GROMACS .gro file of C-alpha atoms in nm:
model
  460
    1MET     CA    1  -0.925   4.070  -2.115
    2GLN     CA    2  -0.672   4.021  -1.829
    3LEU     CA    3  -0.705   3.690  -1.642
    4SER     CA    4  -0.820   3.724  -1.285
    5SER     CA    5  -1.059   3.543  -1.048
    6LEU     CA    6  -1.326   3.767  -1.200
    7THR     CA    7  -1.252   3.669  -1.558
    8ALA     CA    8  -1.160   3.305  -1.507
    9VAL     CA    9  -1.370   3.065  -1.716
   10SER     CA   10  -1.388   2.803  -1.439
   11SER     CA   11  -1.533   2.873  -1.096
   12VAL     CA   12  -1.241   2.670  -0.957
   13ASP     CA   13  -1.009   2.957  -1.041
   14GLY     CA   14  -1.283   3.222  -1.031
   15ARG     CA   15  -1.551   3.246  -0.763
   16TYR     CA   16  -1.394   2.981  -0.538
   17ALA     CA   17  -1.029   3.069  -0.605
   18GLY     CA   18  -0.966   3.122  -0.239
   19ARG     CA   19  -1.070   2.768  -0.156
   20THR     CA   20  -0.844   2.612  -0.419
   21ALA     CA   21  -0.530   2.819  -0.391
   22ASN     CA   22  -0.335   2.533  -0.221
   23LEU     CA   23  -0.406   2.317  -0.534
   24ARG     CA   24  -0.224   2.544  -0.781
   25GLU     CA   25   0.124   2.434  -0.702
   26ILE     CA   26   0.024   2.072  -0.758
   27PHE     CA   27  -0.235   2.059  -1.043
   28SER     CA   28  -0.156   2.376  -1.250
   29GLU     CA   29   0.039   2.383  -1.569
   30TYR     CA   30   0.330   2.518  -1.360
   31GLY     CA   31   0.283   2.213  -1.125
   32LEU     CA   32   0.289   1.968  -1.414
   33ILE     CA   33   0.600   2.125  -1.556
   34ARG     CA   34   0.769   2.124  -1.218
   35TYR     CA   35   0.703   1.747  -1.177
   36ARG     CA   36   0.853   1.696  -1.531
   37VAL     CA   37   1.168   1.896  -1.428
   38ILE     CA   38   1.204   1.679  -1.115
   39VAL     CA   39   1.163   1.353  -1.306
   40GLU     CA   40   1.412   1.453  -1.584
   41ILE     CA   41   1.674   1.561  -1.335
   42ARG     CA   42   1.635   1.251  -1.114
   43TRP     CA   43   1.659   1.024  -1.426
   44PHE     CA   44   1.974   1.205  -1.530
   45GLN     CA   45   2.119   1.168  -1.177
   46ALA     CA   46   2.031   0.792  -1.179
   47LEU     CA   47   2.212   0.747  -1.516
   48ALA     CA   48   2.524   0.929  -1.375
   49SER     CA   49   2.529   0.693  -1.089
   50CYS     CA   50   2.526   0.379  -1.295
   51ALA     CA   51   2.864   0.215  -1.329
   52ASP     CA   52   2.751   0.017  -1.637
   53ILE     CA   53   2.717   0.351  -1.835
   54PRO     CA   54   3.064   0.486  -1.830
   55GLN     CA   55   2.991   0.747  -2.094
   56VAL     CA   56   2.808   0.956  -1.834
   57THR     CA   57   3.051   1.018  -1.557
   58PRO     CA   58   2.972   1.037  -1.185
   59LEU     CA   59   2.865   1.383  -1.076
   60SER     CA   60   3.084   1.613  -0.868
   61GLU     CA   61   2.944   1.776  -0.551
   62ASN     CA   62   2.919   2.097  -0.742
   63ALA     CA   63   2.712   1.936  -1.020
   64SER     CA   64   2.492   1.768  -0.771
   65GLN     CA   65   2.420   2.084  -0.579
   66PHE     CA   66   2.347   2.258  -0.911
   67LEU     CA   67   2.085   1.988  -0.998
   68ALA     CA   68   1.930   2.008  -0.652
   69GLN     CA   69   1.889   2.381  -0.674
   70LEU     CA   70   1.744   2.339  -1.028
   71ALA     CA   71   1.481   2.100  -0.908
   72THR     CA   72   1.383   2.262  -0.577
   73GLY     CA   73   1.418   2.615  -0.703
   74PHE     CA   74   1.206   2.571  -1.013
   75ASP     CA   75   0.965   2.876  -1.026
   76ILE     CA   76   0.709   3.055  -1.232
   77GLU     CA   77   0.988   3.214  -1.439
   78GLY     CA   78   1.132   2.879  -1.525
   79ALA     CA   79   0.777   2.753  -1.624
   80ALA     CA   80   0.736   3.058  -1.847
   81ARG     CA   81   1.060   2.986  -2.024
   82VAL     CA   82   0.955   2.624  -2.080
   83LYS     CA   83   0.620   2.750  -2.234
   84ALA     CA   84   0.824   2.991  -2.460
   85ILE     CA   85   1.029   2.696  -2.588
   86GLU     CA   86   0.706   2.491  -2.637
   87ALA     CA   87   0.581   2.772  -2.860
   88THR     CA   88   0.851   2.659  -3.110
   89THR     CA   89   0.865   2.290  -3.040
   90ASN     CA   90   0.492   2.239  -3.019
   91HIS     CA   91   0.585   1.954  -2.772
   92ASP     CA   92   0.548   2.013  -2.403
   93VAL     CA   93   0.789   1.736  -2.274
   94LYS     CA   94   1.060   1.817  -2.537
   95ALA     CA   95   1.046   2.181  -2.419
   96VAL     CA   96   1.133   2.068  -2.062
   97GLU     CA   97   1.436   1.883  -2.203
   98TYR     CA   98   1.546   2.189  -2.405
   99TYR     CA   99   1.499   2.417  -2.094
  100LEU     CA  100   1.723   2.195  -1.880
  101LYS     CA  101   1.988   2.185  -2.155
  102GLU     CA  102   1.976   2.566  -2.155
  103CYS     CA  103   2.032   2.553  -1.775
  104PHE     CA  104   2.318   2.312  -1.820
  105GLU     CA  105   2.508   2.556  -2.027
  106SER     CA  106   2.596   2.750  -1.722
  107ASN     CA  107   2.772   2.453  -1.568
  108GLU     CA  108   3.064   2.330  -1.757
  109GLU     CA  109   3.055   1.968  -1.618
  110LEU     CA  110   2.682   1.933  -1.695
  111SER     CA  111   2.697   2.097  -2.035
  112LEU     CA  112   2.921   1.814  -2.150
  113LEU     CA  113   2.665   1.568  -2.049
  114SER     CA  114   2.342   1.729  -2.151
  115GLU     CA  115   2.260   1.468  -2.417
  116PHE     CA  116   2.194   1.221  -2.131
  117LEU     CA  117   1.892   1.437  -2.049
  118HIS     CA  118   1.588   1.237  -2.153
  119PHE     CA  119   1.821   0.949  -2.248
  120SER     CA  120   1.619   0.658  -2.403
  121CYS     CA  121   1.292   0.820  -2.275
  122THR     CA  122   0.961   0.854  -2.446
  123SER     CA  123   0.749   1.147  -2.335
  124GLU     CA  124   0.524   0.924  -2.152
  125ASP     CA  125   0.813   0.792  -1.935
  126ILE     CA  126   0.835   1.142  -1.800
  127ASN     CA  127   0.455   1.216  -1.808
  128ASN     CA  128   0.335   0.910  -1.618
  129LEU     CA  129   0.578   0.968  -1.343
  130SER     CA  130   0.494   1.332  -1.319
  131TYR     CA  131   0.128   1.263  -1.287
  132ALA     CA  132   0.207   0.993  -1.041
  133LEU     CA  133   0.407   1.238  -0.821
  134MET     CA  134   0.118   1.483  -0.867
  135MET     CA  135  -0.133   1.235  -0.725
  136LEU     CA  136   0.102   1.124  -0.448
  137GLU     CA  137   0.155   1.493  -0.335
  138ALA     CA  138  -0.213   1.558  -0.374
  139ARG     CA  139  -0.310   1.261  -0.169
  140GLU     CA  140  -0.080   1.366   0.113
  141ARG     CA  141  -0.134   1.747   0.105
  142VAL     CA  142  -0.489   1.778  -0.011
  143PHE     CA  143  -0.721   1.481   0.004
  144LEU     CA  144  -0.617   1.297   0.320
  145PRO     CA  145  -0.583   1.618   0.530
  146ALA     CA  146  -0.934   1.729   0.409
  147PHE     CA  147  -1.076   1.389   0.499
  148ALA     CA  148  -0.912   1.403   0.847
  149ASP     CA  149  -1.070   1.754   0.901
  150ILE     CA  150  -1.411   1.612   0.816
  151ASP     CA  151  -1.357   1.311   1.027
  152THR     CA  152  -1.259   1.530   1.324
  153ALA     CA  153  -1.558   1.766   1.274
  154LEU     CA  154  -1.797   1.468   1.266
  155LYS     CA  155  -1.642   1.303   1.577
  156VAL     CA  156  -1.702   1.620   1.775
  157ILE     CA  157  -2.072   1.612   1.687
  158ILE     CA  158  -2.087   1.237   1.740
  159LYS     CA  159  -1.930   1.254   2.088
  160ALA     CA  160  -2.162   1.523   2.200
  161ASN     CA  161  -2.475   1.343   2.068
  162SER     CA  162  -2.396   0.975   2.104
  163GLY     CA  163  -2.690   0.921   2.341
  164VAL     CA  164  -2.929   1.179   2.202
  165ALA     CA  165  -3.235   0.988   2.097
  166MET     CA  166  -3.370   1.052   1.748
  167LEU     CA  167  -3.666   0.922   1.557
  168SER     CA  168  -3.564   0.714   1.257
  169ARG     CA  169  -3.743   0.739   0.926
  170THR     CA  170  -3.741   0.448   0.685
  171HIS     CA  171  -3.912   0.517   0.356
  172GLY     CA  172  -3.983   0.866   0.507
  173GLN     CA  173  -4.212   0.710   0.764
  174THR     CA  174  -4.164   0.694   1.152
  175ALA     CA  175  -3.937   0.399   1.243
  176SER     CA  176  -3.747   0.256   1.543
  177PRO     CA  177  -3.555   0.526   1.712
  178THR     CA  178  -3.185   0.563   1.701
  179THR     CA  179  -2.943   0.831   1.831
  180LEU     CA  180  -2.819   1.138   1.642
  181GLY     CA  181  -2.452   1.020   1.734
  182LYS     CA  182  -2.509   0.683   1.587
  183GLU     CA  183  -2.646   0.814   1.250
  184LEU     CA  184  -2.344   1.045   1.208
  185ALA     CA  185  -2.117   0.753   1.320
  186ASN     CA  186  -2.253   0.549   1.023
  187VAL     CA  187  -2.141   0.826   0.790
  188ALA     CA  188  -1.796   0.866   0.954
  189ALA     CA  189  -1.730   0.497   0.946
  190ARG     CA  190  -1.811   0.488   0.562
  191LEU     CA  191  -1.596   0.789   0.500
  192GLN     CA  192  -1.310   0.636   0.703
  193ARG     CA  193  -1.311   0.322   0.493
  194GLN     CA  194  -1.282   0.517   0.160
  195ALA     CA  195  -1.013   0.744   0.309
  196GLU     CA  196  -0.818   0.436   0.417
  197GLN     CA  197  -0.847   0.289   0.082
  198LEU     CA  198  -0.714   0.588  -0.080
  199GLY     CA  199  -0.422   0.600   0.161
  200GLN     CA  200  -0.335   0.245   0.075
  201GLN     CA  201  -0.381   0.293  -0.304
  202VAL     CA  202  -0.062   0.179  -0.495
  203ILE     CA  203   0.071   0.452  -0.719
  204LEU     CA  204   0.237   0.292  -1.020
  205GLY     CA  205   0.504   0.413  -1.264
  206LYS     CA  206   0.707   0.316  -1.558
  207ILE     CA  207   1.015   0.429  -1.743
  208ASN     CA  208   1.075   0.149  -2.007
  209GLY     CA  209   1.073   0.341  -2.342
  210ALA     CA  210   0.860   0.388  -2.649
  211VAL     CA  211   0.658   0.065  -2.629
  212GLY     CA  212   0.747  -0.070  -2.281
  213ASN     CA  213   1.036  -0.303  -2.394
  214PHE     CA  214   1.362  -0.101  -2.330
  215ASN     CA  215   1.421  -0.118  -2.706
  216ALA     CA  216   1.647   0.187  -2.724
  217HIS     CA  217   1.805   0.124  -2.376
  218ILE     CA  218   1.922  -0.226  -2.462
  219THR     CA  219   2.049  -0.128  -2.806
  220ALA     CA  220   2.257   0.160  -2.657
  221CYS     CA  221   2.361  -0.008  -2.325
  222PRO     CA  222   2.320  -0.388  -2.343
  223ASN     CA  223   2.525  -0.445  -2.018
  224VAL     CA  224   2.279  -0.260  -1.795
  225ASP     CA  225   2.001  -0.457  -1.636
  226TRP     CA  226   1.739  -0.204  -1.747
  227PRO     CA  227   1.431  -0.357  -1.571
  228HIS     CA  228   1.609  -0.371  -1.247
  229PHE     CA  229   1.746  -0.020  -1.300
  230ALA     CA  230   1.414   0.120  -1.392
  231LYS     CA  231   1.240  -0.045  -1.096
  232GLN     CA  232   1.485   0.102  -0.853
  233PHE     CA  233   1.455   0.447  -1.013
  234VAL     CA  234   1.067   0.446  -0.994
  235GLU     CA  235   1.078   0.311  -0.638
  236SER     CA  236   1.323   0.596  -0.542
  237LEU     CA  237   1.045   0.842  -0.641
  238GLY     CA  238   0.820   0.680  -0.379
  239LEU     CA  239   0.612   0.498  -0.644
  240THR     CA  240   0.561   0.128  -0.742
  241TRP     CA  241   0.721  -0.015  -1.058
  242ASN     CA  242   0.489  -0.138  -1.321
  243PRO     CA  243   0.682  -0.355  -1.582
  244TRP     CA  244   0.375  -0.438  -1.785
  245THR     CA  245   0.307  -0.132  -2.010
  246THR     CA  246   0.278  -0.021  -2.364
  247GLN     CA  247   0.411   0.334  -2.444
  248ILE     CA  248   0.190   0.441  -2.161
  249GLU     CA  249   0.135   0.326  -1.808
  250PRO     CA  250  -0.214   0.197  -1.841
  251HIS     CA  251  -0.368   0.428  -1.568
  252ASP     CA  252  -0.547   0.156  -1.394
  253TRP     CA  253  -0.425   0.279  -1.057
  254MET     CA  254  -0.557   0.625  -1.150
  255ALA     CA  255  -0.897   0.466  -1.219
  256GLU     CA  256  -0.893   0.301  -0.885
  257SER     CA  257  -0.794   0.623  -0.712
  258PHE     CA  258  -1.062   0.823  -0.886
  259HIS     CA  259  -1.330   0.562  -0.808
  260THR     CA  260  -1.227   0.576  -0.442
  261LEU     CA  261  -1.250   0.952  -0.435
  262SER     CA  262  -1.592   0.935  -0.618
  263ARG     CA  263  -1.720   0.677  -0.345
  264TYR     CA  264  -1.602   0.916  -0.071
  265ASN     CA  265  -1.779   1.200  -0.245
  266THR     CA  266  -2.093   0.995  -0.289
  267VAL     CA  267  -2.108   0.918   0.084
  268LEU     CA  268  -2.081   1.297   0.147
  269ILE     CA  269  -2.358   1.366  -0.108
  270ASP     CA  270  -2.583   1.130   0.078
  271PHE     CA  271  -2.478   1.299   0.406
  272CYS     CA  272  -2.545   1.649   0.269
  273ARG     CA  273  -2.894   1.552   0.159
  274ASP     CA  274  -2.980   1.394   0.502
  275ILE     CA  275  -2.847   1.703   0.688
  276TRP     CA  276  -3.041   1.933   0.455
  277ALA     CA  277  -3.360   1.738   0.534
  278TYR     CA  278  -3.281   1.730   0.908
  279ILE     CA  279  -3.246   2.110   0.899
  280SER     CA  280  -3.569   2.130   0.711
  281ILE     CA  281  -3.768   1.942   0.984
  282GLY     CA  282  -3.589   2.131   1.259
  283TYR     CA  283  -3.360   1.864   1.403
  284PHE     CA  284  -3.069   2.110   1.344
  285THR     CA  285  -3.070   2.489   1.351
  286GLN     CA  286  -2.784   2.687   1.206
  287LYS     CA  287  -2.569   2.955   1.385
  288THR     CA  288  -2.636   3.296   1.230
  289ILE     CA  289  -2.345   3.507   1.110
  290ALA     CA  290  -2.378   3.875   1.116
  291GLY     CA  291  -2.409   4.023   0.777
  292GLU     CA  292  -2.511   3.704   0.604
  293ILE     CA  293  -2.842   3.699   0.407
  294GLY     CA  294  -3.046   3.389   0.353
  295SER     CA  295  -3.299   3.515   0.107
  296SER     CA  296  -3.302   3.840  -0.086
  297THR     CA  297  -3.670   3.882  -0.003
  298MET     CA  298  -3.749   3.669   0.307
  299PRO     CA  299  -3.546   3.814   0.597
  300HIS     CA  300  -3.623   3.521   0.837
  301LYS     CA  301  -3.439   3.265   0.625
  302VAL     CA  302  -3.118   3.085   0.722
  303ASN     CA  303  -3.070   2.852   0.428
  304PRO     CA  304  -2.850   2.536   0.440
  305ILE     CA  305  -2.626   2.685   0.158
  306ASP     CA  306  -2.306   2.523   0.273
  307PHE     CA  307  -2.449   2.170   0.235
  308GLU     CA  308  -2.616   2.262  -0.092
  309ASN     CA  309  -2.287   2.413  -0.227
  310ALA     CA  310  -2.105   2.092  -0.116
  311GLU     CA  311  -2.353   1.868  -0.281
  312GLY     CA  312  -2.343   2.051  -0.603
  313ASN     CA  313  -1.957   2.057  -0.626
  314LEU     CA  314  -1.933   1.691  -0.517
  315GLY     CA  315  -2.159   1.611  -0.814
  316VAL     CA  316  -1.944   1.804  -1.055
  317ALA     CA  317  -1.636   1.639  -0.906
  318ASN     CA  318  -1.778   1.292  -0.943
  319ALA     CA  319  -1.883   1.354  -1.305
  320LEU     CA  320  -1.516   1.446  -1.388
  321LEU     CA  321  -1.377   1.158  -1.182
  322GLY     CA  322  -1.611   0.912  -1.346
  323HIS     CA  323  -1.496   1.006  -1.688
  324LEU     CA  324  -1.129   1.005  -1.587
  325ALA     CA  325  -1.175   0.659  -1.436
  326GLU     CA  326  -1.356   0.525  -1.746
  327LYS     CA  327  -1.148   0.692  -2.016
  328LEU     CA  328  -0.784   0.683  -1.892
  329PRO     CA  329  -0.745   0.299  -1.888
  330VAL     CA  330  -0.857   0.285  -2.247
  331SER     CA  331  -0.589   0.355  -2.525
  332ARG     CA  332  -0.574   0.242  -2.892
  333TRP     CA  333  -0.307  -0.018  -2.946
  334GLN     CA  334   0.022   0.089  -2.790
  335ARG     CA  335  -0.074   0.457  -2.749
  336ASP     CA  336  -0.317   0.733  -2.853
  337LEU     CA  337  -0.324   1.084  -2.727
  338THR     CA  338  -0.666   1.109  -2.577
  339ASP     CA  339  -0.546   1.052  -2.227
  340SER     CA  340  -0.314   1.363  -2.246
  341THR     CA  341  -0.590   1.620  -2.259
  342VAL     CA  342  -0.819   1.430  -2.020
  343LEU     CA  343  -0.536   1.405  -1.752
  344ARG     CA  344  -0.539   1.784  -1.740
  345ALA     CA  345  -0.886   1.779  -1.593
  346ILE     CA  346  -0.759   1.610  -1.268
  347GLY     CA  347  -0.700   1.950  -1.108
  348THR     CA  348  -1.062   2.054  -1.200
  349ALA     CA  349  -1.199   1.750  -1.038
  350ALA     CA  350  -0.983   1.801  -0.731
  351GLY     CA  351  -1.081   2.161  -0.723
  352HIS     CA  352  -1.452   2.097  -0.707
  353GLY     CA  353  -1.389   1.839  -0.442
  354ALA     CA  354  -1.182   2.085  -0.231
  355ILE     CA  355  -1.458   2.348  -0.265
  356ALA     CA  356  -1.711   2.095  -0.146
  357TYR     CA  357  -1.509   1.984   0.155
  358ALA     CA  358  -1.455   2.338   0.265
  359SER     CA  359  -1.827   2.411   0.231
  360LEU     CA  360  -1.913   2.102   0.426
  361LEU     CA  361  -1.678   2.191   0.706
  362LYS     CA  362  -1.829   2.532   0.722
  363GLY     CA  363  -2.174   2.397   0.736
  364LEU     CA  364  -2.079   2.146   1.016
  365SER     CA  365  -1.934   2.430   1.216
  366LYS     CA  366  -2.269   2.613   1.207
  367LEU     CA  367  -2.491   2.319   1.309
  368GLN     CA  368  -2.680   2.329   1.640
  369VAL     CA  369  -2.877   2.037   1.763
  370ASN     CA  370  -3.245   2.119   1.838
  371ALA     CA  371  -3.291   1.875   2.132
  372THR     CA  372  -3.646   2.005   2.191
  373ARG     CA  373  -3.750   1.916   1.840
  374LEU     CA  374  -3.604   1.582   1.859
  375ALA     CA  375  -3.781   1.505   2.185
  376GLU     CA  376  -4.124   1.634   2.047
  377ASP     CA  377  -4.098   1.403   1.741
  378LEU     CA  378  -4.024   1.103   1.963
  379ASP     CA  379  -4.316   1.188   2.200
  380ARG     CA  380  -4.551   1.200   1.907
  381SER     CA  381  -4.445   0.860   1.781
  382TRP     CA  382  -4.548   0.603   2.032
  383GLU     CA  383  -4.651   0.369   1.737
  384VAL     CA  384  -4.277   0.283   1.707
  385LEU     CA  385  -4.309   0.068   2.019
  386ALA     CA  386  -4.527  -0.173   1.820
  387GLU     CA  387  -4.208  -0.341   1.715
  388PRO     CA  388  -4.076  -0.429   2.073
  389ILE     CA  389  -4.418  -0.514   2.198
  390GLN     CA  390  -4.497  -0.763   1.928
  391THR     CA  391  -4.143  -0.913   1.956
  392VAL     CA  392  -4.194  -0.979   2.339
  393MET     CA  393  -4.544  -1.115   2.253
  394ARG     CA  394  -4.379  -1.364   2.017
  395LEU     CA  395  -4.126  -1.454   2.291
  396HIS     CA  396  -4.405  -1.558   2.523
  397GLY     CA  397  -4.613  -1.748   2.284
  398ILE     CA  398  -4.890  -1.491   2.200
  399GLU     CA  399  -5.067  -1.575   1.882
  400ASN     CA  400  -5.065  -1.324   1.598
  401PRO     CA  401  -4.875  -1.058   1.778
  402TYR     CA  402  -4.780  -0.873   1.448
  403GLU     CA  403  -5.131  -0.865   1.329
  404GLN     CA  404  -5.265  -0.743   1.667
  405LEU     CA  405  -5.013  -0.450   1.671
  406LYS     CA  406  -5.091  -0.378   1.306
  407ALA     CA  407  -5.465  -0.339   1.386
  408LEU     CA  408  -5.382  -0.129   1.684
  409THR     CA  409  -5.136   0.117   1.516
  410ARG     CA  410  -5.150   0.119   1.146
  411GLY     CA  411  -5.269   0.453   1.011
  412LYS     CA  412  -5.371   0.570   1.348
  413THR     CA  413  -5.259   0.830   1.604
  414ILE     CA  414  -5.115   0.644   1.899
  415SER     CA  415  -5.052   0.792   2.245
  416ALA     CA  416  -4.875   0.670   2.547
  417GLU     CA  417  -5.216   0.588   2.705
  418ILE     CA  418  -5.323   0.359   2.421
  419ILE     CA  419  -4.988   0.173   2.430
  420GLU     CA  420  -5.014   0.136   2.812
  421GLU     CA  421  -5.373   0.003   2.791
  422PHE     CA  422  -5.263  -0.258   2.535
  423ILE     CA  423  -4.974  -0.372   2.744
  424GLN     CA  424  -5.183  -0.404   3.059
  425GLY     CA  425  -5.416  -0.645   2.872
  426LEU     CA  426  -5.135  -0.877   2.763
  427ASP     CA  427  -5.119  -1.231   2.903
  428ILE     CA  428  -4.742  -1.224   2.964
  429PRO     CA  429  -4.523  -1.238   3.280
  430ASP     CA  430  -4.534  -0.939   3.509
  431ALA     CA  431  -4.163  -0.875   3.461
  432ALA     CA  432  -4.200  -0.860   3.090
  433LYS     CA  433  -4.504  -0.644   3.118
  434GLN     CA  434  -4.326  -0.397   3.351
  435GLN     CA  435  -4.032  -0.386   3.109
  436LEU     CA  436  -4.263  -0.282   2.826
  437LEU     CA  437  -4.466  -0.030   3.047
  438THR     CA  438  -4.142   0.161   3.123
  439LEU     CA  439  -4.030   0.181   2.762
  440THR     CA  440  -4.065   0.509   2.583
  441PRO     CA  441  -3.975   0.605   2.221
  442ALA     CA  442  -3.675   0.788   2.359
  443ASP     CA  443  -3.545   0.481   2.547
  444TYR     CA  444  -3.603   0.242   2.254
  445THR     CA  445  -3.259   0.304   2.093
  446GLY     CA  446  -3.089  -0.042   2.128
  447ASN     CA  447  -2.713  -0.009   2.133
  448ALA     CA  448  -2.711   0.305   1.923
  449ALA     CA  449  -2.532   0.518   2.195
  450ALA     CA  450  -2.263   0.243   2.252
  451MET     CA  451  -2.206   0.208   1.881
  452ALA     CA  452  -2.155   0.585   1.851
  453ARG     CA  453  -1.908   0.591   2.130
  454SER     CA  454  -1.727   0.291   1.983
  455LEU     CA  455  -1.638   0.455   1.657
  456GLY     CA  456  -1.274   0.395   1.584
  457LYS     CA  457  -1.224   0.151   1.866
  458ASP     CA  458  -1.148  -0.226   1.846
  459GLY     CA  459  -1.136  -0.210   1.475
  460GLN     CA  460  -1.494  -0.080   1.441
   0.00000   0.00000   0.00000
């Protein structure tokens, strides 16, 4: 059966292929081979520029341009050739080396230097740097832009609703009012923190040989300061040098990255469930789209499918991210191969995340605030004023204020008239009494509106 979006095993490349197309260049088999080609070429160029290795001569302008084109022009046909070589070698990294040697044959200068491809390297020298470049590019092109789009979408709703009063529900019960904008700002602030941590995450790399000690390097070229040379090379790729490794870079930075992504996703899961519930009780309605069907049998329904889809895909992404973070830092002795196959799941985790972020953004674009429903809920919940009333009573020395309000309100239907009558009977200063008499559930929001408006200002 021919592979297509209809025959793909994974929904990432099947049903949701349109939402993950921009991930293919980064996370696919082609993407991994492309990064390996880049690392091999850059290492070769670094060796050629080292005066302490006279056996590999400095490159001419022609050779340098040839290498640049080889790296930037690498395409699907090149990747297919690498895979064809791998069919014989049964070794994916060695296949890249042999592919580049084939390419070097068309350039006389480089053909004489081809044995310096993969010089002193173990496969993991190439692999760890390739995956590091993969994650670096994914962070800049996939994750952080998606997070910025979500942040922008939330801020639009926050700004428009910073002062829109809303009944809180703690333990599912009526509680002190807030504003819609403030509750969304809470989410936005949490997401911003995780996005900032991902942006600041150090991405480590190593290129120090079979067990991390430059054994072959020092034997072949003892005059080279290999730790310094390797550090400069790794940093030239935009990565941070890790000198403390076995055969593999231990993947701790990857675990940190995946845990951060998982925390970001977890905040979104929490958010999706809350929005789903708010839609359920009518605080939000959803814009209808011509042709869309909510239920195959109930024509009236406009289901919150975008938030449900986001929640489900975030859960799958987190399951994979959790395994990646827990497994990758664990390796038997100086190296085992269990990380190799697990690393190939990074793209799947990222794919489910990307699907979720797109669904969430679509859902946010369809949300409409039902101000009437919010106001109705507040006007039916005068019992929430028991908190400020008993607090003012405490201030003025009234005995047992909490107990009095408990007796008045607990398990009862409370109206504005009942609250007014109770306040009128209090032995407190007139100014304090008037303050309480003018208070309504919709007014009792503390600094919620100001907090919503302050999002992103003064370090908040």
